[in-house]
Each structure stands twice: as C-alpha cells, then as structure tokens.
C-alpha cells in the first residue's frame, strides 16, 4: 500500500516537527460502511458492515507527565488535557473530545494511563457517515493500550469507544461502528448480532468493489425522526407482546409471527415494524448468499432493503433515491441502497471491478443533473480492523 507508506512518512515527519522527536508507535483504525441491516441495531437485530480502506492514523509517544498533547493534521490545530484532573469537554477544539472521551472511559475502568504526545491524521471523510469518529476513538484506545501496556479485548475496546461517543461526546450511536473498526477483516464483511455481540467474518464476493456515494445532502431532521422511529419500534413490541409474550425486541419477531400478528398494529407502526422484521431476515439471507458466493442474490437483498427503508420505514429522501436509481442503471451494479440513518448521507453499491469506470462518471453526472448537487464518490475495499502498524522508531545515535 504505497499510499499508506507515504502517509506514515508524512505523519512521522509531522510528529517530529511538533514534538521534536519521532513517535514510538503508529496505529491505524478504519472507517466503515454498512452493507445491509439498517435501523436494526437498536432493535437488538443484525448488521453487516465492512471496515474500509480509509482510516485514521495516530502516531504517539509516552511522556514523563500526565499531559496528553494532541495535534490534528486535518484541522491543523493543537489541543491538550491533563489526566490527573477532571477531563472536560472542549467546546473550541471539539475534535479533541474523541480521545478525551476515550481517556475518561479508560480511567472509569481503572486503567492507569500516563501522558502522551499524539498526532492524528485521517483520510476517512469527516462527517460523511463513514464513521471517522469511531475510527479516531478506536485508534486512540489502541494507542493508550499499547503505550500503557494493559490488556483489553477488542470487543471491550469497541464498547469503551461507544461509551466515549455516547456518554462523553454526546452522540447516540449503536455499537456497529466501533465494533467493525476493531474487528473488521480484509476481504470480509462482519456479521454482528447487536444483542449478543456474537460476530462472524463473512467472505465478500471477489471481483467487486464497494462504492460509497455521498449525496452531500445535509442530514436534517435526522435526530427527531430517529427518536420517533425508535419509539414506534418500542410501541410495536409492547403491542405485539400481548400475542407473543416472549419477545423483548423486534429482533424476536419472525416474519411468520409478523404475518400472523402484524395486523394488530396501527398502520404507521406496522410499516416500521415490518421493515425491521424483514430487514433482519434479509441480513441473515445476505450472510447465506455471501457464503454461497452469490453476489447476485446479495445485491437483490440490498435493493429490497432500500425499497423498504424508502416505503416502509420512510427514512430515505429524494437525493438518496436519485443516487440509487442512477447507480442501478449501470450494468455491473449488483445492488445499491441508502446506508446510515437516512434523510441524506451516503448510498452503498456493490459494483463489479470492470464496471467501476462506468460508475465513476455517469452516476455523479446524472445525480448532479437531477439534484443540482455535486456528490462525492469513494471506491472502497473491505480492510482489516484496527492494528498497530509495523514501524520502527529510528534509533538515536
Ligand atoms: P463521521 O463519524 O460520520 O465521520 P462524525 O460527526 O460522527 O462524522 O465525526 C466527525 C468528527 O470526528 C470530526 O468533525 C472530528 O471532530 C472527529 N475526527 C475524525 N477524524 C479526525 C481527525 N483526523 N482529526 C481530528 N478529528 C477527527
Ligand atoms: Mg460518527
């Protein structure tokens, strides 16, 4: 990966410029995209994301005090905080809240962490829905772990980073992003059961790319509509429990249960629940399809997921629909759908290697001509989760 090598070289140079010596270690943690399983996480259901070949890199060294110094290449800003004083949120350098939150959560779990100098650089687009935030958290956690020499399983790191984002940064995200950033595997998707956190790598079809297309539509409405969907799902569970006493979440409702009892629900709640029930089923079918090497069936399931998110869950928007429509016109696109919470953000498409070139110009062009917005397109491949990169600190002579 020549690009990674040159990024590392620049990172080391920057670190040396800022702190006057080279770093002790370099950590990378990837962003992610969810292939299928949307709005299932908070229903205790299934998701199928991939870690992508875009990541956040952190270079770091121990210091002899309790101060954490930070420099972000992306923001060209410094920030810092003390580990022996209460760590507060920074309202000016908001980007520093991610490692702050991680440090707070490590301290809460009684991990002894000492001061560090850090430089962070990332090529996950910020705020596009590819989870640069989770990548930054996971890279920070792995860095603290390596430099302070404590033990922590990947699953626990993911949970800790989620807690940092939920409780410290104040963003209500599920476990998927941090989980796949820790546990992703090259050329595989990660099947995750959001209730038990059981997980399994599933081979991605060969000869395809994962193309993410950012509609660049600001995700307005998303918080209030998201909360509304969550409460509608809870309402569905509380009504269905009369007939299915053992259910705890929509994840426990099978398609056949739903066929028998769905009519008990008010119309809107019914459509919401139907999406979740069938989407969980689609994730399971997707895992089967990928295991069997059938990218055609997998693509069809992705298409159905989009239709369901648009018509039943009603979280799509014109821009997402136009992008999906434009993508599906390209021969060699197996499936295309919105990904993420909706009301803007990105689509994800599975595209044959040979057809990537047929996607890259026509799709953005058609999207722009129909919406007036210039989109951003990222061709991705499934990558490994977070890791400490091979790097040897030059010896001081
Ligand atoms: P997403 O996770 O979809 O990219 P978020 O708004 O959740 O969007 O997270 C983006 C934020 O994460 C950025 O605004 C910044 O505060 C932080 N962040 C991510 N990468 C970096 C980086 N390389 N340097 C500094 N901050 C970063
Ligand atoms: Mg985020």
Tab-separated table of C-alpha atoms and ligand atoms in Angstrom:
chain	number	residue	atom	x	y	z
A	1	UNK	CA	0.000	0.000	0.000
A	2	UNK	CA	2.246	2.808	-1.249
A	3	UNK	CA	-0.282	5.445	-0.229
A	4	UNK	CA	-0.206	4.219	3.362
A	5	UNK	CA	3.588	4.283	3.344
A	6	UNK	CA	3.714	7.887	2.226
A	7	UNK	CA	1.058	8.882	4.763
A	8	UNK	CA	3.095	7.241	7.508
A	9	UNK	CA	6.239	9.043	6.370
A	10	UNK	CA	4.401	12.384	6.448
A	11	UNK	CA	2.882	11.574	9.820
A	12	UNK	CA	6.288	10.782	11.321
A	13	UNK	CA	7.678	13.980	9.840
A	14	UNK	CA	4.817	15.990	11.315
A	15	UNK	CA	5.178	14.323	14.692
A	16	UNK	CA	8.879	15.131	14.734
A	17	UNK	CA	8.187	18.726	13.739
A	18	UNK	CA	5.589	19.193	16.511
A	19	UNK	CA	7.284	17.293	19.353
A	20	UNK	CA	10.969	17.316	18.451
A	21	UNK	CA	11.429	13.523	18.332
A	22	UNK	CA	9.975	10.620	16.370
A	23	UNK	CA	6.931	8.677	17.615
A	24	UNK	CA	7.131	5.354	19.425
A	25	UNK	CA	4.261	3.771	17.540
A	26	UNK	CA	1.653	4.223	14.834
A	27	UNK	CA	-1.882	2.906	14.996
A	28	UNK	CA	-4.481	2.727	12.256
A	29	UNK	CA	-8.223	2.288	12.652
A	30	UNK	CA	-10.569	2.136	9.663
A	31	UNK	CA	-13.869	3.800	8.858
A	32	UNK	CA	-16.766	1.610	7.834
A	33	UNK	CA	-19.838	1.259	5.687
A	34	UNK	CA	-22.860	-0.855	6.484
A	35	UNK	CA	-23.812	-3.150	3.592
A	36	UNK	CA	-27.195	-4.219	4.938
A	37	UNK	CA	-29.124	-4.210	8.225
A	38	UNK	CA	-30.347	-0.639	8.630
A	39	UNK	CA	-32.230	0.578	11.712
A	40	UNK	CA	-31.893	-2.921	13.115
A	41	UNK	CA	-29.196	-2.210	15.722
A	42	UNK	CA	-31.463	-0.582	18.316
A	43	UNK	CA	-33.960	-3.381	17.784
A	44	UNK	CA	-31.362	-5.894	19.019
A	45	UNK	CA	-31.007	-7.113	15.430
A	46	UNK	CA	-28.325	-7.877	12.869
A	47	UNK	CA	-25.960	-5.711	10.835
A	48	UNK	CA	-23.397	-6.481	8.131
A	49	UNK	CA	-20.783	-3.715	7.837
A	50	UNK	CA	-17.299	-3.722	6.313
A	51	UNK	CA	-14.237	-1.873	7.576
A	52	UNK	CA	-12.913	0.133	4.617
A	53	UNK	CA	-9.520	1.078	3.234
A	54	UNK	CA	-9.832	4.586	4.615
A	55	UNK	CA	-8.595	5.148	8.094
A	56	UNK	CA	-7.425	7.338	10.922
A	57	UNK	CA	-3.731	7.127	11.792
A	58	UNK	CA	-2.407	8.077	15.208
A	59	UNK	CA	1.311	8.478	15.906
A	60	UNK	CA	2.237	8.672	19.587
A	61	UNK	CA	4.927	8.600	22.248
A	62	UNK	CA	4.873	8.394	26.025
A	63	UNK	CA	5.834	11.465	28.056
A	64	UNK	CA	7.056	11.648	31.633
A	65	UNK	CA	3.996	13.547	32.901
A	66	UNK	CA	0.192	13.275	32.905
A	67	UNK	CA	-0.482	15.577	29.989
A	68	UNK	CA	-1.996	14.478	26.669
A	69	UNK	CA	-0.905	16.714	23.786
A	70	UNK	CA	-2.758	16.438	20.506
A	71	UNK	CA	-2.231	17.741	17.019
A	72	UNK	CA	-4.668	17.082	14.192
A	73	UNK	CA	-3.249	17.256	10.691
A	74	UNK	CA	-6.773	17.535	9.266
A	75	UNK	CA	-7.637	20.573	11.382
A	76	UNK	CA	-4.062	21.900	11.718
A	77	UNK	CA	-4.789	22.545	15.393
A	78	UNK	CA	-3.281	21.598	18.724
A	79	UNK	CA	-5.203	20.705	21.864
A	80	UNK	CA	-4.439	19.034	25.183
A	81	UNK	CA	-5.716	17.866	28.528
A	82	UNK	CA	-4.450	16.579	31.884
A	83	UNK	CA	-5.065	13.040	33.060
A	84	UNK	CA	-4.718	13.962	36.738
A	85	UNK	CA	-7.572	16.478	36.642
A	86	UNK	CA	-11.229	16.066	35.724
A	87	UNK	CA	-11.368	15.779	31.920
A	88	UNK	CA	-13.992	18.089	30.469
A	89	UNK	CA	-15.430	18.516	27.028
A	90	UNK	CA	-13.663	21.047	24.856
A	91	UNK	CA	-16.134	23.343	23.135
A	92	UNK	CA	-13.467	25.017	20.979
A	93	UNK	CA	-11.425	22.046	19.733
A	94	UNK	CA	-14.390	19.713	19.525
A	95	UNK	CA	-12.346	17.148	17.626
A	96	UNK	CA	-10.283	16.575	20.794
A	97	UNK	CA	-13.374	15.254	22.596
A	98	UNK	CA	-12.954	11.819	20.990
A	99	UNK	CA	-9.603	10.972	22.646
A	100	UNK	CA	-10.741	12.845	25.770
A	101	UNK	CA	-13.797	10.593	25.960
A	102	UNK	CA	-11.669	7.500	25.431
A	103	UNK	CA	-9.311	8.568	28.252
A	104	UNK	CA	-12.272	9.181	30.575
A	105	UNK	CA	-13.736	5.751	29.863
A	106	UNK	CA	-10.359	4.047	30.390
A	107	UNK	CA	-9.991	5.793	33.756
A	108	UNK	CA	-13.534	4.742	34.672
A	109	UNK	CA	-12.472	1.147	34.037
A	110	UNK	CA	-9.456	1.729	36.298
A	111	UNK	CA	-6.864	1.551	33.548
A	112	UNK	CA	-3.825	3.532	34.527
A	113	UNK	CA	-2.849	5.789	31.645
A	114	UNK	CA	0.037	8.221	31.512
A	115	UNK	CA	0.757	11.261	29.390
A	116	UNK	CA	1.298	11.031	25.634
A	117	UNK	CA	2.104	13.160	22.645
A	118	UNK	CA	-0.174	12.374	19.715
A	119	UNK	CA	-0.612	13.354	16.084
A	120	UNK	CA	-3.755	12.274	14.248
A	121	UNK	CA	-4.345	12.226	10.512
A	122	UNK	CA	-7.217	10.610	8.651
A	123	UNK	CA	-8.498	10.031	5.123
A	124	UNK	CA	-11.966	8.947	6.205
A	125	UNK	CA	-14.052	11.922	5.051
A	126	UNK	CA	-15.167	13.775	8.186
A	127	UNK	CA	-18.872	13.833	8.903
A	128	UNK	CA	-19.917	11.892	5.789
A	129	UNK	CA	-21.257	8.866	7.606
A	130	UNK	CA	-18.198	6.633	7.143
A	131	UNK	CA	-17.517	6.919	10.856
A	132	UNK	CA	-14.296	8.835	11.130
A	133	UNK	CA	-15.362	9.414	14.735
A	134	UNK	CA	-15.324	5.700	15.604
A	135	UNK	CA	-12.009	5.305	13.774
A	136	UNK	CA	-10.499	8.148	15.826
A	137	UNK	CA	-11.820	6.667	19.089
A	138	UNK	CA	-10.590	3.171	18.320
A	139	UNK	CA	-7.159	4.419	17.210
A	140	UNK	CA	-6.898	6.446	20.433
A	141	UNK	CA	-7.908	3.489	22.609
A	142	UNK	CA	-5.461	1.141	20.927
A	143	UNK	CA	-2.730	3.732	21.291
A	144	UNK	CA	-3.383	4.134	25.057
A	145	UNK	CA	-3.464	0.364	25.435
A	146	UNK	CA	-0.174	-0.182	23.639
A	147	UNK	CA	1.701	2.637	25.352
A	148	UNK	CA	0.441	1.773	28.848
A	149	UNK	CA	0.667	-1.977	28.493
A	150	UNK	CA	-2.712	-3.084	29.835
A	151	UNK	CA	-4.846	-5.914	28.493
A	152	UNK	CA	-8.156	-5.298	26.767
A	153	UNK	CA	-10.066	-7.464	24.310
A	154	UNK	CA	-11.188	-5.930	21.008
A	155	UNK	CA	-14.850	-6.297	21.970
A	156	UNK	CA	-14.256	-4.389	25.168
A	157	UNK	CA	-12.358	-1.677	23.303
A	158	UNK	CA	-15.317	-1.299	20.949
A	159	UNK	CA	-17.754	-0.979	23.863
A	160	UNK	CA	-15.497	1.508	25.604
A	161	UNK	CA	-15.263	3.646	22.475
A	162	UNK	CA	-19.028	3.533	22.024
A	163	UNK	CA	-19.407	4.693	25.639
A	164	UNK	CA	-16.974	7.556	24.915
A	165	UNK	CA	-19.119	8.667	21.971
A	166	UNK	CA	-22.470	8.186	23.784
A	167	UNK	CA	-21.608	9.498	27.208
A	168	UNK	CA	-18.772	11.942	26.649
A	169	UNK	CA	-19.113	13.310	23.121
A	170	UNK	CA	-22.897	13.058	23.419
A	171	UNK	CA	-23.751	11.225	20.188
A	172	UNK	CA	-26.265	8.431	20.444
A	173	UNK	CA	-24.685	5.771	18.194
A	174	UNK	CA	-25.019	1.978	18.295
A	175	UNK	CA	-22.111	-0.442	18.662
A	176	UNK	CA	-21.639	-1.247	14.959
A	177	UNK	CA	-19.121	1.453	14.019
A	178	UNK	CA	-16.613	0.845	16.782
A	179	UNK	CA	-17.116	-2.896	16.545
A	180	UNK	CA	-16.232	-3.221	12.880
A	181	UNK	CA	-13.420	-0.669	13.178
A	182	UNK	CA	-11.870	-3.039	15.758
A	183	UNK	CA	-12.792	-6.414	14.282
A	184	UNK	CA	-13.115	-5.985	10.521
A	185	UNK	CA	-11.208	-8.418	8.314
A	186	UNK	CA	-9.706	-7.841	4.872
A	187	UNK	CA	-11.983	-9.005	2.041
A	188	UNK	CA	-14.722	-9.853	4.548
A	189	UNK	CA	-17.861	-8.277	5.912
A	190	UNK	CA	-18.608	-8.567	9.626
A	191	UNK	CA	-21.905	-10.121	10.606
A	192	UNK	CA	-22.809	-8.766	14.048
A	193	UNK	CA	-25.640	-9.722	16.352
A	194	UNK	CA	-26.252	-6.424	18.143
A	195	UNK	CA	-27.897	-8.171	21.112
A	196	UNK	CA	-25.228	-10.711	21.994
A	197	UNK	CA	-22.302	-9.130	20.112
A	198	UNK	CA	-21.681	-12.539	18.572
A	199	UNK	CA	-19.920	-11.881	15.308
A	200	UNK	CA	-18.508	-13.647	12.337
A	201	UNK	CA	-16.472	-12.639	9.304
A	202	UNK	CA	-18.230	-13.438	6.046
A	203	UNK	CA	-16.210	-13.538	2.808
A	204	UNK	CA	-17.076	-10.706	0.445
A	205	UNK	CA	-17.689	-11.696	-3.133
A	206	UNK	CA	-14.477	-11.498	-5.131
A	207	UNK	CA	-14.143	-9.218	-8.133
A	208	UNK	CA	-16.305	-6.440	-6.743
A	209	UNK	CA	-15.805	-3.047	-5.146
A	210	UNK	CA	-17.894	-1.333	-2.532
A	211	UNK	CA	-18.732	2.137	-3.841
A	212	UNK	CA	-19.910	4.745	-1.388
A	213	UNK	CA	-21.619	7.798	-2.876
A	214	UNK	CA	-22.174	10.783	-0.614
A	215	UNK	CA	-25.283	12.739	-1.640
A	216	UNK	CA	-23.836	15.776	0.187
A	217	UNK	CA	-27.356	16.392	1.392
A	218	UNK	CA	-27.215	17.676	4.966
A	219	UNK	CA	-28.862	15.195	7.242
A	220	UNK	CA	-31.569	17.479	8.624
A	221	UNK	CA	-34.451	16.010	10.673
A	222	UNK	CA	-32.368	13.019	11.478
A	223	UNK	CA	-32.383	13.293	15.289
A	224	UNK	CA	-36.099	13.818	15.791
A	225	UNK	CA	-37.097	11.281	13.141
A	226	UNK	CA	-34.601	8.778	14.538
A	227	UNK	CA	-36.081	9.096	18.021
A	228	UNK	CA	-39.583	8.787	16.581
A	229	UNK	CA	-38.643	5.556	14.760
A	230	UNK	CA	-37.172	4.143	17.965
A	231	UNK	CA	-40.329	4.854	19.912
A	232	UNK	CA	-42.506	3.393	17.137
A	233	UNK	CA	-40.471	0.194	17.317
A	234	UNK	CA	-40.944	0.096	21.095
A	235	UNK	CA	-44.668	0.629	20.641
A	236	UNK	CA	-44.787	-2.285	18.198
A	237	UNK	CA	-43.043	-4.537	20.726
A	238	UNK	CA	-45.364	-3.544	23.543
A	239	UNK	CA	-48.474	-4.267	21.437
A	240	UNK	CA	-47.141	-7.498	19.939
A	241	UNK	CA	-46.157	-8.759	23.382
A	242	UNK	CA	-49.815	-9.414	24.117
A	243	UNK	CA	-49.747	-12.077	21.405
A	244	UNK	CA	-46.064	-13.048	21.560
A	245	UNK	CA	-45.269	-12.879	25.288
A	246	UNK	CA	-41.635	-13.901	24.929
A	247	UNK	CA	-40.469	-11.065	22.707
A	248	UNK	CA	-38.136	-8.427	24.117
A	249	UNK	CA	-37.399	-6.532	20.919
A	250	UNK	CA	-38.430	-6.635	17.243
A	251	UNK	CA	-35.478	-8.927	16.684
A	252	UNK	CA	-37.508	-11.681	18.367
A	253	UNK	CA	-40.381	-11.332	15.895
A	254	UNK	CA	-40.074	-13.679	12.923
A	255	UNK	CA	-41.539	-12.993	9.504
A	256	UNK	CA	-44.188	-15.651	10.146
A	257	UNK	CA	-45.034	-14.127	13.562
A	258	UNK	CA	-45.441	-10.837	11.799
A	259	UNK	CA	-47.740	-12.337	9.177
A	260	UNK	CA	-49.941	-13.685	11.972
A	261	UNK	CA	-49.996	-10.642	14.251
A	262	UNK	CA	-48.826	-7.590	12.291
A	263	UNK	CA	-52.407	-6.537	11.575
A	264	UNK	CA	-52.833	-5.768	15.296
A	265	UNK	CA	-50.578	-2.733	14.915
A	266	UNK	CA	-51.661	0.784	13.906
A	267	UNK	CA	-50.781	1.347	10.205
A	268	UNK	CA	-47.654	3.504	10.629
A	269	UNK	CA	-46.216	1.419	13.461
A	270	UNK	CA	-46.966	-1.662	11.414
A	271	UNK	CA	-44.917	-0.430	8.460
A	272	UNK	CA	-41.997	0.461	10.741
A	273	UNK	CA	-42.064	-2.955	12.404
A	274	UNK	CA	-42.354	-4.744	9.090
A	275	UNK	CA	-39.187	-3.068	7.862
A	276	UNK	CA	-37.236	-4.175	10.924
A	277	UNK	CA	-38.544	-7.744	10.895
A	278	UNK	CA	-37.844	-8.228	7.199
A	279	UNK	CA	-34.526	-6.365	7.300
A	280	UNK	CA	-33.232	-8.750	9.965
A	281	UNK	CA	-34.291	-11.629	7.737
A	282	UNK	CA	-32.506	-10.004	4.801
A	283	UNK	CA	-29.263	-9.766	6.776
A	284	UNK	CA	-29.429	-13.488	7.544
A	285	UNK	CA	-30.153	-14.231	3.888
A	286	UNK	CA	-27.284	-11.952	2.848
A	287	UNK	CA	-24.860	-13.884	5.028
A	288	UNK	CA	-26.044	-17.099	3.381
A	289	UNK	CA	-25.757	-15.581	-0.095
A	290	UNK	CA	-22.208	-14.345	0.510
A	291	UNK	CA	-21.157	-17.656	1.980
A	292	UNK	CA	-22.531	-19.353	-1.136
A	293	UNK	CA	-20.685	-16.845	-3.333
A	294	UNK	CA	-23.892	-15.404	-4.774
A	295	UNK	CA	-23.344	-11.709	-5.204
A	296	UNK	CA	-26.444	-11.510	-7.416
A	297	UNK	CA	-28.731	-12.604	-4.592
A	298	UNK	CA	-26.880	-10.369	-2.149
A	299	UNK	CA	-27.339	-7.385	-4.472
A	300	UNK	CA	-31.045	-8.088	-4.776
A	301	UNK	CA	-31.360	-8.093	-0.986
A	302	UNK	CA	-29.611	-4.719	-0.851
A	303	UNK	CA	-32.109	-3.357	-3.387
A	304	UNK	CA	-35.014	-4.674	-1.320
A	305	UNK	CA	-33.522	-3.079	1.773
A	306	UNK	CA	-33.576	0.297	0.038
A	307	UNK	CA	-37.188	-0.106	-1.061
A	308	UNK	CA	-38.182	-0.995	2.481
A	309	UNK	CA	-36.288	1.947	4.009
A	310	UNK	CA	-37.914	4.251	1.468
A	311	UNK	CA	-41.503	2.981	1.572
A	312	UNK	CA	-41.990	1.290	4.959
A	313	UNK	CA	-39.502	2.926	7.297
A	314	UNK	CA	-39.647	6.246	5.392
A	315	UNK	CA	-36.129	7.416	6.135
A	316	UNK	CA	-34.912	7.944	2.557
A	317	UNK	CA	-35.082	11.248	0.691
A	318	UNK	CA	-35.125	12.328	-2.928
A	319	UNK	CA	-31.331	12.658	-3.134
A	320	UNK	CA	-30.732	9.123	-1.848
A	321	UNK	CA	-33.372	7.735	-4.202
A	322	UNK	CA	-31.867	9.556	-7.194
A	323	UNK	CA	-28.363	8.266	-6.387
A	324	UNK	CA	-29.612	4.688	-6.010
A	325	UNK	CA	-31.590	4.989	-9.223
A	326	UNK	CA	-28.560	6.337	-11.130
A	327	UNK	CA	-26.338	3.562	-9.740
A	328	UNK	CA	-28.752	0.806	-10.712
A	329	UNK	CA	-28.675	1.919	-14.349
A	330	UNK	CA	-25.023	0.903	-14.572
A	331	UNK	CA	-24.589	-2.679	-15.778
A	332	UNK	CA	-22.338	-4.445	-13.301
A	333	UNK	CA	-24.014	-2.882	-10.271
A	334	UNK	CA	-25.334	-5.824	-8.262
A	335	UNK	CA	-27.185	-3.801	-5.663
A	336	UNK	CA	-27.489	-0.272	-4.343
A	337	UNK	CA	-29.104	1.212	-1.268
A	338	UNK	CA	-29.030	4.066	1.183
A	339	UNK	CA	-26.773	3.392	4.163
A	340	UNK	CA	-26.816	5.015	7.590
A	341	UNK	CA	-29.692	6.669	9.400
A	342	UNK	CA	-31.107	8.300	6.262
A	343	UNK	CA	-32.540	11.710	5.259
A	344	UNK	CA	-29.271	12.331	3.407
A	345	UNK	CA	-25.795	10.877	3.791
A	346	UNK	CA	-24.491	8.076	1.613
A	347	UNK	CA	-25.526	5.213	-0.615
A	348	UNK	CA	-23.573	1.973	-0.913
A	349	UNK	CA	-23.360	-0.082	-4.098
A	350	UNK	CA	-21.707	-3.386	-4.929
A	351	UNK	CA	-20.039	-2.999	-8.315
A	352	UNK	CA	-18.102	-5.447	-10.499
A	353	UNK	CA	-14.448	-4.410	-10.793
A	354	UNK	CA	-14.788	-3.996	-14.557
A	355	UNK	CA	-17.778	-1.698	-14.158
A	356	UNK	CA	-16.258	0.735	-11.663
A	357	UNK	CA	-15.219	3.041	-14.511
A	358	UNK	CA	-18.805	3.004	-15.820
A	359	UNK	CA	-19.975	4.145	-12.401
A	360	UNK	CA	-17.472	6.859	-11.635
A	361	UNK	CA	-18.532	9.447	-14.201
A	362	UNK	CA	-22.130	8.710	-15.228
A	363	UNK	CA	-23.562	8.289	-11.726
A	364	UNK	CA	-22.301	11.583	-10.277
A	365	UNK	CA	-23.226	13.324	-13.552
A	366	UNK	CA	-26.771	12.054	-13.524
A	367	UNK	CA	-27.110	12.801	-9.815
A	368	UNK	CA	-25.864	16.337	-10.323
A	369	UNK	CA	-28.114	16.993	-13.288
A	370	UNK	CA	-31.180	15.823	-11.365
A	371	UNK	CA	-30.417	17.436	-7.981
A	372	UNK	CA	-28.003	20.286	-8.691
A	373	UNK	CA	-25.663	18.908	-6.017
A	374	UNK	CA	-22.079	17.763	-6.599
A	375	UNK	CA	-21.712	14.368	-4.898
A	376	UNK	CA	-18.545	12.670	-3.609
A	377	UNK	CA	-17.764	9.083	-4.559
A	378	UNK	CA	-15.395	6.689	-2.802
A	379	UNK	CA	-14.333	3.323	-4.198
A	380	UNK	CA	-13.630	1.076	-1.224
A	381	UNK	CA	-12.470	-2.437	-0.420
A	382	UNK	CA	-13.008	-4.331	2.836
A	383	UNK	CA	-9.949	-3.932	5.067
A	384	UNK	CA	-8.656	-5.226	8.372
A	385	UNK	CA	-9.761	-3.655	11.616
A	386	UNK	CA	-7.553	-1.537	13.840
A	387	UNK	CA	-3.925	-2.503	14.266
A	388	UNK	CA	-0.550	-1.279	15.354
A	389	UNK	CA	1.410	-0.720	12.172
A	390	UNK	CA	4.867	-2.126	11.654
A	391	UNK	CA	7.109	0.822	12.344
A	392	UNK	CA	10.493	1.065	13.959
A	393	UNK	CA	11.447	4.211	15.736
A	394	UNK	CA	14.787	5.361	14.355
A	395	UNK	CA	17.471	4.780	16.987
A	396	UNK	CA	19.037	7.903	18.438
A	397	UNK	CA	22.774	7.963	17.755
B	1	LIG	P1	-18.465	10.646	10.889
B	1	LIG	O1	-18.203	9.750	12.052
B	1	LIG	O2	-19.586	10.168	10.037
B	1	LIG	O3	-17.250	10.939	10.063
B	1	LIG	P2	-18.964	12.499	12.999
B	1	LIG	O4	-19.533	13.856	13.037
B	1	LIG	O5	-19.520	11.466	13.893
B	1	LIG	O6	-18.982	12.028	11.482
B	1	LIG	O7	-17.416	12.576	13.337
B	1	LIG	C1	-16.583	13.507	12.661
B	1	LIG	C2	-15.704	14.199	13.682
B	1	LIG	O8	-14.707	13.278	14.183
B	1	LIG	C3	-14.903	15.332	13.095
B	1	LIG	O9	-15.665	16.518	12.981
B	1	LIG	C4	-13.797	15.456	14.137
B	1	LIG	O10	-14.258	16.135	15.275
B	1	LIG	C5	-13.528	13.993	14.507
B	1	LIG	N1	-12.413	13.471	13.696
B	1	LIG	C6	-12.439	12.458	12.818
B	1	LIG	N2	-11.231	12.296	12.217
B	1	LIG	C7	-10.419	13.239	12.739
B	1	LIG	C8	-9.052	13.644	12.515
B	1	LIG	N3	-8.293	13.010	11.611
B	1	LIG	N4	-8.579	14.683	13.240
B	1	LIG	C9	-9.356	15.301	14.151
B	1	LIG	N5	-10.636	14.989	14.381
B	1	LIG	C10	-11.168	13.984	13.684
B	2	LIG	MG1	-19.555	9.413	13.660
